[in-house]
Structure formats: C-alpha cells, structure tokens
Coordinates of C-alpha atoms in Angstrom, one line a residue:
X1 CA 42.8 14.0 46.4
X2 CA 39.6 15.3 47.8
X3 CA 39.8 13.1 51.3
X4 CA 43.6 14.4 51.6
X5 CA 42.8 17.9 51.0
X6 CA 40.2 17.3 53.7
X7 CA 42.3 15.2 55.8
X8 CA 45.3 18.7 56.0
X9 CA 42.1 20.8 57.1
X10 CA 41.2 18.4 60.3
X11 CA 45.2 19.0 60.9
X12 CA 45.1 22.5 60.6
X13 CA 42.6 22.7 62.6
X14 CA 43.5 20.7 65.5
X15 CA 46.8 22.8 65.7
X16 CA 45.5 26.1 65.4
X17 CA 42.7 24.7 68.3
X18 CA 46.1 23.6 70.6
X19 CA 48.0 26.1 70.1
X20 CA 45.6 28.6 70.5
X21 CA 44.8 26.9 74.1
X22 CA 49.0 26.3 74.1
X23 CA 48.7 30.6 74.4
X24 CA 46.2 30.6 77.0
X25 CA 47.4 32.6 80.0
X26 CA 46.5 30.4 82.4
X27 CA 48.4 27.6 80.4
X28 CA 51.0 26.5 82.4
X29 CA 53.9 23.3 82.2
X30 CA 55.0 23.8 86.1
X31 CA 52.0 23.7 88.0
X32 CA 52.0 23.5 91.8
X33 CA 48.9 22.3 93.5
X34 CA 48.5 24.2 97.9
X35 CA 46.8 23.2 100.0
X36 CA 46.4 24.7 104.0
X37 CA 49.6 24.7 106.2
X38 CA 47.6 26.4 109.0
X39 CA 45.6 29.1 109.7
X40 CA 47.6 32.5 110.6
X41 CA 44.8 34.8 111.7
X42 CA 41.0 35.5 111.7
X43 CA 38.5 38.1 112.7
X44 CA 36.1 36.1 114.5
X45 CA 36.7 37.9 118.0
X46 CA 37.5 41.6 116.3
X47 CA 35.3 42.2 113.0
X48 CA 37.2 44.0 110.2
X49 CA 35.0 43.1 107.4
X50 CA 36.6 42.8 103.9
X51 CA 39.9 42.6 103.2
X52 CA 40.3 45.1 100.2
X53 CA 44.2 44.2 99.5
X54 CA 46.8 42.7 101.2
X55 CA 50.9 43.6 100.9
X56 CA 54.0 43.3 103.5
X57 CA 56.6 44.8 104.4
X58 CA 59.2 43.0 106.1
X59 CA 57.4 40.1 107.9
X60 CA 54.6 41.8 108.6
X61 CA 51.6 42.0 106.4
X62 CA 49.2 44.8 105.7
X63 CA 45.5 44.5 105.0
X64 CA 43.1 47.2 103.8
X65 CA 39.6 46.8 104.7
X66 CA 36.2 48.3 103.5
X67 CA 33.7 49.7 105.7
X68 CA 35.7 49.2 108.8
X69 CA 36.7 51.4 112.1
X70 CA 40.4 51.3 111.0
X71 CA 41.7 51.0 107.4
X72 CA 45.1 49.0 108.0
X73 CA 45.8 46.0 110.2
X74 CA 49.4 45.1 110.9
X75 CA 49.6 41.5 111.3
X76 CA 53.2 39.4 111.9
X77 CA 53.5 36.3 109.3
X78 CA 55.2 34.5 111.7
X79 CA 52.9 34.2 114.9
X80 CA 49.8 35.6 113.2
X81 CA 49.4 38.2 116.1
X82 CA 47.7 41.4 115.2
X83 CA 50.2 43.9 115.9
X84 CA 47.8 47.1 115.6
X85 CA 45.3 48.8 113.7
X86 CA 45.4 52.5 112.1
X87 CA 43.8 54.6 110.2
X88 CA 40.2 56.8 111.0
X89 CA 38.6 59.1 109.1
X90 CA 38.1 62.0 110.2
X91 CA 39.7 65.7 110.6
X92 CA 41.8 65.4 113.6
X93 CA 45.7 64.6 114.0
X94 CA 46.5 61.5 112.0
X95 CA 42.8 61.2 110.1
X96 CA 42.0 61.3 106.8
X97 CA 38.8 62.3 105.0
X98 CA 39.4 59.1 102.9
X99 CA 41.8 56.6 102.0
X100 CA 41.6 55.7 98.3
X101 CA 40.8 52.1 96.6
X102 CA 44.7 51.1 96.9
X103 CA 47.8 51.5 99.2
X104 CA 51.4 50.7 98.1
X105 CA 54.6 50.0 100.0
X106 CA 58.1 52.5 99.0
X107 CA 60.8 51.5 101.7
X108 CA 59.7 51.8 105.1
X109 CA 57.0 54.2 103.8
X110 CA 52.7 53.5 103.6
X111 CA 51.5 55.3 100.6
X112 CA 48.0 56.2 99.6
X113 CA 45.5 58.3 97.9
X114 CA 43.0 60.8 99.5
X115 CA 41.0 61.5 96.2
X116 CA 38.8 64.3 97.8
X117 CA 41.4 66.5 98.7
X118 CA 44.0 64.9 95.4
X119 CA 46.8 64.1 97.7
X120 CA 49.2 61.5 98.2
X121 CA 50.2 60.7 101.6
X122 CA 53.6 58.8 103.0
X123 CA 52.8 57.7 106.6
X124 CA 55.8 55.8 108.1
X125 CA 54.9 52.2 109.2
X126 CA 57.6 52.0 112.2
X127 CA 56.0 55.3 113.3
X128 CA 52.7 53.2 113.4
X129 CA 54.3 50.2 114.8
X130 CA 55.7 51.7 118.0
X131 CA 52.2 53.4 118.6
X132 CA 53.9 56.8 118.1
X133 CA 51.1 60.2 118.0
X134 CA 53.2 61.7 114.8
X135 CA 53.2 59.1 112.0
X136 CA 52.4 61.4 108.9
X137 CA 55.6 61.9 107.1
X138 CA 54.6 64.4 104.0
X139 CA 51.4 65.0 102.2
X140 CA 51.7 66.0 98.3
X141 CA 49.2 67.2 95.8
X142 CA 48.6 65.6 92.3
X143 CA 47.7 68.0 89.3
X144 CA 43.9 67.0 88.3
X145 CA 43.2 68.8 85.1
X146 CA 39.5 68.8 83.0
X147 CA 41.9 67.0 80.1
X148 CA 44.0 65.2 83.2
X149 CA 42.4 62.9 85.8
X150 CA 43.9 60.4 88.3
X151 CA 41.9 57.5 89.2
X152 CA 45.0 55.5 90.9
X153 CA 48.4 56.6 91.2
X154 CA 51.7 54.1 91.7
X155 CA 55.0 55.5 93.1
X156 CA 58.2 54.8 91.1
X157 CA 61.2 55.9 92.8
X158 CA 60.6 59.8 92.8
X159 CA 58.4 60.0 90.1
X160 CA 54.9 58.1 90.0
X161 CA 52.6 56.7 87.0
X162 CA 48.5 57.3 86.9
X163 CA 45.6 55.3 85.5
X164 CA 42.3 57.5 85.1
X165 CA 40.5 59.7 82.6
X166 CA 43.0 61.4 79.9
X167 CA 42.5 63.4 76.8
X168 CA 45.0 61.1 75.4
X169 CA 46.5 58.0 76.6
X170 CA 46.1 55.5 79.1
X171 CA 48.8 56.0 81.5
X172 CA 50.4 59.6 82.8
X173 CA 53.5 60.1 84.3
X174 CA 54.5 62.9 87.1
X175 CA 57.9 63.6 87.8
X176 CA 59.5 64.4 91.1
X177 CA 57.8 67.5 91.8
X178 CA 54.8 65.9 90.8
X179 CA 54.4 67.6 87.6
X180 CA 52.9 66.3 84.4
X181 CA 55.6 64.7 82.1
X182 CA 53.0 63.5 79.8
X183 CA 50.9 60.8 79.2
X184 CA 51.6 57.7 76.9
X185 CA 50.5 54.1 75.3
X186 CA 47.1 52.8 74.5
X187 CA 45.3 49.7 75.2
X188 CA 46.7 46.8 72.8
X189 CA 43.3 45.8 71.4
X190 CA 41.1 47.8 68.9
X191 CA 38.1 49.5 71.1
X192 CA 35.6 51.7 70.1
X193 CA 35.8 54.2 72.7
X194 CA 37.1 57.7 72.8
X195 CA 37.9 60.6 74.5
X196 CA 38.4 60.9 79.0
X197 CA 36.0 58.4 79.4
X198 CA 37.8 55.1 77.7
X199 CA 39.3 55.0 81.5
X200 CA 35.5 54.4 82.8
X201 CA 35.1 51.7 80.4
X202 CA 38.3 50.0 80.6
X203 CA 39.9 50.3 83.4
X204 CA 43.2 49.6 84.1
X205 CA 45.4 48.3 87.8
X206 CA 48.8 48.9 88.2
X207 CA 51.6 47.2 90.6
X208 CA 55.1 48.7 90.3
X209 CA 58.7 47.5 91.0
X210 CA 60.8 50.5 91.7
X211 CA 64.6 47.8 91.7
X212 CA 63.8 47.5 88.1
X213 CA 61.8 50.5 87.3
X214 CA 58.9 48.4 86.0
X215 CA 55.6 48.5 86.0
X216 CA 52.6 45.5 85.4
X217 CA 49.7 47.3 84.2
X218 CA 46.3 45.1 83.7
X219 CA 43.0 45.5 81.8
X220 CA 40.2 44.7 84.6
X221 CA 38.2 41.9 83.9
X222 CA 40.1 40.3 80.5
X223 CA 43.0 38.4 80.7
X224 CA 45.2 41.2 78.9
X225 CA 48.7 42.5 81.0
X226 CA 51.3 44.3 79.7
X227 CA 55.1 45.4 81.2
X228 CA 56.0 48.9 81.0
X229 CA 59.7 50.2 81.7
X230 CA 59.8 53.6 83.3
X231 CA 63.2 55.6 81.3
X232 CA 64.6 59.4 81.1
X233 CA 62.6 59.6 78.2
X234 CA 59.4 58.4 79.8
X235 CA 57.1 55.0 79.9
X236 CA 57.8 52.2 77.3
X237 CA 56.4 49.0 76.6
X238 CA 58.2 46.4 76.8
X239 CA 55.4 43.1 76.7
X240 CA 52.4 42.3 76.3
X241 CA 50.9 38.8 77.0
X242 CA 49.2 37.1 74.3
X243 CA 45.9 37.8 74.9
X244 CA 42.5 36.2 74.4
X245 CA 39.7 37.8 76.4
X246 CA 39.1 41.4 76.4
X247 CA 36.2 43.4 77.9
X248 CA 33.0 43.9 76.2
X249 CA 31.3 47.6 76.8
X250 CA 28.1 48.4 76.5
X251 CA 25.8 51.3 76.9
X252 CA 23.0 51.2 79.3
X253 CA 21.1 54.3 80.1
X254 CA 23.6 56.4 78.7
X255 CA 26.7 55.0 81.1
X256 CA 29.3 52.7 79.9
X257 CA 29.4 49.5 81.5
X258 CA 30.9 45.6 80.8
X259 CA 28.7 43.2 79.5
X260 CA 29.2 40.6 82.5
X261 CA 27.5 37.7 80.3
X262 CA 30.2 38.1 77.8
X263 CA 33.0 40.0 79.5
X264 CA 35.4 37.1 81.8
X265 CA 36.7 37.7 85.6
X266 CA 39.8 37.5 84.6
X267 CA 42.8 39.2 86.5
X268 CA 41.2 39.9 89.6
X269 CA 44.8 40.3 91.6
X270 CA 47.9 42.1 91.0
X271 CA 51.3 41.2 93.5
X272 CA 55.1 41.4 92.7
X273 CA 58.1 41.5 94.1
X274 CA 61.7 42.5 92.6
X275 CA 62.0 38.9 90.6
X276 CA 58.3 37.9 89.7
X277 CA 54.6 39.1 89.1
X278 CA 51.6 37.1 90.2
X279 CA 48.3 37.7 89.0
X280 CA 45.3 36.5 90.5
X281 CA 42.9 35.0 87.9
X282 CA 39.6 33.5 87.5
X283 CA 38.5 31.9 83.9
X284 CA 34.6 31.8 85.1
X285 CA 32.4 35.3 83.3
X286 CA 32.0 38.1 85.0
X287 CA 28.7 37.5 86.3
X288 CA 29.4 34.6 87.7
X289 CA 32.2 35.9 89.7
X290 CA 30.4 38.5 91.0
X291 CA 28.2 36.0 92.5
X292 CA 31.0 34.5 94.2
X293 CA 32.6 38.1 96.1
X294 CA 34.9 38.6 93.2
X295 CA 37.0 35.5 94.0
X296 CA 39.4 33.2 92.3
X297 CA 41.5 30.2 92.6
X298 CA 44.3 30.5 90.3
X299 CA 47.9 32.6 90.9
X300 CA 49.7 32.5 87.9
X301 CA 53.6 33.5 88.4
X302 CA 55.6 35.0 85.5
X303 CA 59.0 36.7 85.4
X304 CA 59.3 40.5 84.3
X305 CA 60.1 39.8 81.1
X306 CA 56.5 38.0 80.6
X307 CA 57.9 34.5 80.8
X308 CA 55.5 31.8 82.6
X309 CA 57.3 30.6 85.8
X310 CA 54.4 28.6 87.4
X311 CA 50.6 28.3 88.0
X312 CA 49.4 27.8 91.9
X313 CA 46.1 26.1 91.9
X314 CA 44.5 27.2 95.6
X315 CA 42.8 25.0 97.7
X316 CA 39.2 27.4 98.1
X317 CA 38.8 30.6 96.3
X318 CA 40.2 33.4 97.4
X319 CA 39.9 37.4 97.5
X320 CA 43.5 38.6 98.3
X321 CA 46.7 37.5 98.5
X322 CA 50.6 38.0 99.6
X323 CA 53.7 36.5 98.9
X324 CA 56.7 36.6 101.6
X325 CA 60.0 34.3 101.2
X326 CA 57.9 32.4 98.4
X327 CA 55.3 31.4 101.1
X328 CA 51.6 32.3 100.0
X329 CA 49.6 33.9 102.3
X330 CA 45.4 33.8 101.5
X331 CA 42.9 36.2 102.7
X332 CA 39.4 34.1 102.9
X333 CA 35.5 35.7 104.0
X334 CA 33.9 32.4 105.6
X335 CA 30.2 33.3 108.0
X336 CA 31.5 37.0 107.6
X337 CA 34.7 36.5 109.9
X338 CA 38.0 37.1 107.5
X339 CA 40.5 34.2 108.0
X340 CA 44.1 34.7 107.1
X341 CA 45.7 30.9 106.1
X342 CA 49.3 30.3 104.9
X343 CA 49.3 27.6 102.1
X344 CA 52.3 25.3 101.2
X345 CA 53.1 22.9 98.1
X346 CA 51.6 19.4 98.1
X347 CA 54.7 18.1 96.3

C-alpha cells in the first residue's frame, strides 16, 4: 500500500511538471523554423543607428531610430530601396521638440507622442512620401493630471487608451475629444505596490487593432498579456494568457526597479494585424538579455482570442520586427551597421 501510495505521487507529479510546461507560452504544437531569404536593406553607407520599432503601412515599412539625424526611414519591402527619411527636432516648420518612445499607424496617418509639450501628432505619410513642405495634419493635447499621467498612448478609432502613472488603474481611456472617460483594470497577478507609481514598476506596452476594437496590452519583462475589448461602456477584458513569470521589484536607493537576476526578458516585442498578434519573446533573465541589446529569437503568433497559432524560431536574435502578407521582416545591429533581412519558412 505504501509503494502504491508512493507510486500515484511520482504520477501526480510528473503531470502537474507537463502540464505546467504544456501552459508555457512559448509552448507551441505548429512550430516553423526561418531562416534568411535575402537581405532587404542595411545601413552600412548611411548610419541610422538603432532601430527602436519597426511597422508598415502598405508595402512600405517604417523604422524608428534612436540617436539619429532623422527619426523615420521609409523603406519599400519589395526592392529594399530607402524611399526617404523624416523627422528633426527642432522648432521650425515640420520639427518636433521630441518624438516619444513609440509611433503607431491609423489609415494613411503617422501617429506619435511629443511628451514635453503632451501632444499627439497625425503627420500624413503620402505627404512625407512625395517630399511635400506641409505634412503635419493636426496636433492634439492629452489631459496630464497630478492623479492622471500618460506614459504611452494608442489610438483606437477616435478614442485612444494610455498606459502611465494613475491614482487608480492601469489603463485610461480618452474619448474623441480627448477627454478622460476613466481609467480601468489592474494587473492580473497580486503585487505589492500602490498608488501612481505601480506604472514605474510595472510597466505596461500596448499594440491596438482598431477592425476589432482590441487592444494587446503586455507586462514588460514577464511573460504575462492580456486582450482588452474597447466598448460604449468602456475597456473590458476579455483574456489573459496563462501566465508563469512575472516581474520581481525591488527597492534600491529609494527607486523602484526589477530584480534582473530574478525577473525574465520575456515579451520584448509587440506586432499585430487585423487576424493575429505576435509577441517577440526571449526565455533567457533579464540580465542576461541586457547583455545581448535586448534581443530575442522567438515570435510566438496567437489569434485575438488568445489561441496559439504558431511559434517562429529566428535564425539570429533579433531587436525588431514586421509582418507584411505573412512574410517576416528582421531588424538586426551587426559591426554597428543595422541590416534589414526578410526570412522565409524552411518547410
């Protein structure tokens, strides 16, 4: 009796260890292995330095950069030729004093943050195409309150969603006239943290699909997303991924930061188009990814309803990344010169 008693615990175990690792998000049955169908584009002639995201519109695809003369390159998928640069900051016609962390595409429209001055600005990308000297379309200013602060802000249609510093919350929403509706949800994992500054310690990204009124919302550096549906009577969840790794906070001289020994990389990425969300993702700790520019080598493709579609293992590590017509396009820093490459399916 005492060996089959003993015996059901090894079982027990064993199933609770598979399934557990069954519930892994990066636990995938259709896996696709890329590797390199050519290289589209690099820097090596014209320095840009690094590639901070990477979207499209149409065919063409849109970098940010950091520390570079212009923030945007325009760049056609096809041919890989760089159509032009924009954006310099600065106080003359068509300058800004500063571009934000993030830009989003709405229609035919470039869409990003100038924090200093709380704005939100909706440049028109044919304008910047055809080289034309009037490309600012509107310019609109975002309520920031001492109970009401926007780190990052996502268009939705008319109305847009905010991550940043609230009184309560973890996500505010702003309606067409860009007042505050309200603010709603809270992380899905018990944390110890209270008050504005729970957005300093866990901080949240954001990608939105205004055909189905969604909105993926990740924790940095854990493996925890989550699916929000944007209604007429305000932001609802509607999944949240089984989750295993969250961030672990400390204090350190009286600031808040993540415990990179114990916190993960994680979700690194955030890209989606009407059908599907992919999520960059990197298993390796914090620290160590650090060490490696903040890379990964991993896409992981669900549905918006949270079902797993497929995992893309990548050839190298990578920092950003773009999906057009289910082709992947890489962003890679190799010797300081950023290299564009366009992988395909071994199978």
């Amino acid at each position: 009796m005492k060996y089959c008693y003993i015996y059901l615990m090894l079982l027990l175990l064993i199933f609770s260890c598979n399934r557990k690792q069954e519930n892994s998000i990066d636990k995938f049955d259709n896996i696709i292995d890329l590797s390199v169908s050519d290289s589209l584009f690099s820097d090596n002639e014209l320095p840009m330095g690094t590639v901070l995201s990477m979207k499209n519109w149409k065919d063409i695809l849109i970098t940010c950069h950091h520390a570079d003369d212009y923030r945007f390159s325009f760049i056609d998928s096809k041919t890989g030729k760089l159509i032009t640069r924009w954006g310099q900051k600065g106080n003359a016609p068509n300058e800004f004093i500063d571009f934000g962390s993030d830009f989003f595409i709405q229609d035919s429209l470039l869409v990003f943050q100038s924090s200093m001055k709380k704005s939100i600005n909706y440049v028109s990308i044919p304008a910047i195409l055809r080289g034309a000297k009037e490309v600012l379309v509107k310019t609109e200013i975002y309520p920031y309150t001492a109970d009401f602060r926007p780190l990052h802000i996502v268009p939705i249609g008319n109305r847009k969603v905010a991550t940043g510093l609230f009184k309560q919350g973890v996500l505010g929403v702003l309606d067409e006239n860009n007042n505050i509706v309200g603010t709603y949800s809270d992380y899905p994992f018990p944390n110890e943290m209270e008050g504005l500054y729970r957005g300093t310690a866990y901080q949240l990204a954001m990608s939105c699909n205004t055909y189905r009124q969604r909105l993926l919302v990740s924790v940095s550096h854990s493996d925890v997303f989550e699916i929000y549906e944007l209604g007429t009577s305000g932001l609802h969840r509607v999944f949240v991924n089984d989750f295993k790794h969250v961030p672990v906070v400390q204090m350190h001289d009286g600031r808040v930061s993540k415990d990179d020994s114990k916190s993960i990389g994680g979700i690194l990425e955030l890209f989606n188009t009407d059908n599907f969300i992919y999520l960059g993702y990197s298993h390796l700790s914090l620290k160590e990814v650090s060490l490696n520019d903040y890379t990964f080598d991993e896409i992981l493709c669900f549905d918006w309803n949270g079902n797993k579609v497929k995992k893309y293992n990548l050839p190298f590590p990578v920092s950003t990344f773009c999906v057009i017509d289910n082709l992947l396009y890489v962003t890679s820093l190799e010797d300081n010169n950023m290299t564009i490459y366009r992988l395909e399916s071994d199978k």
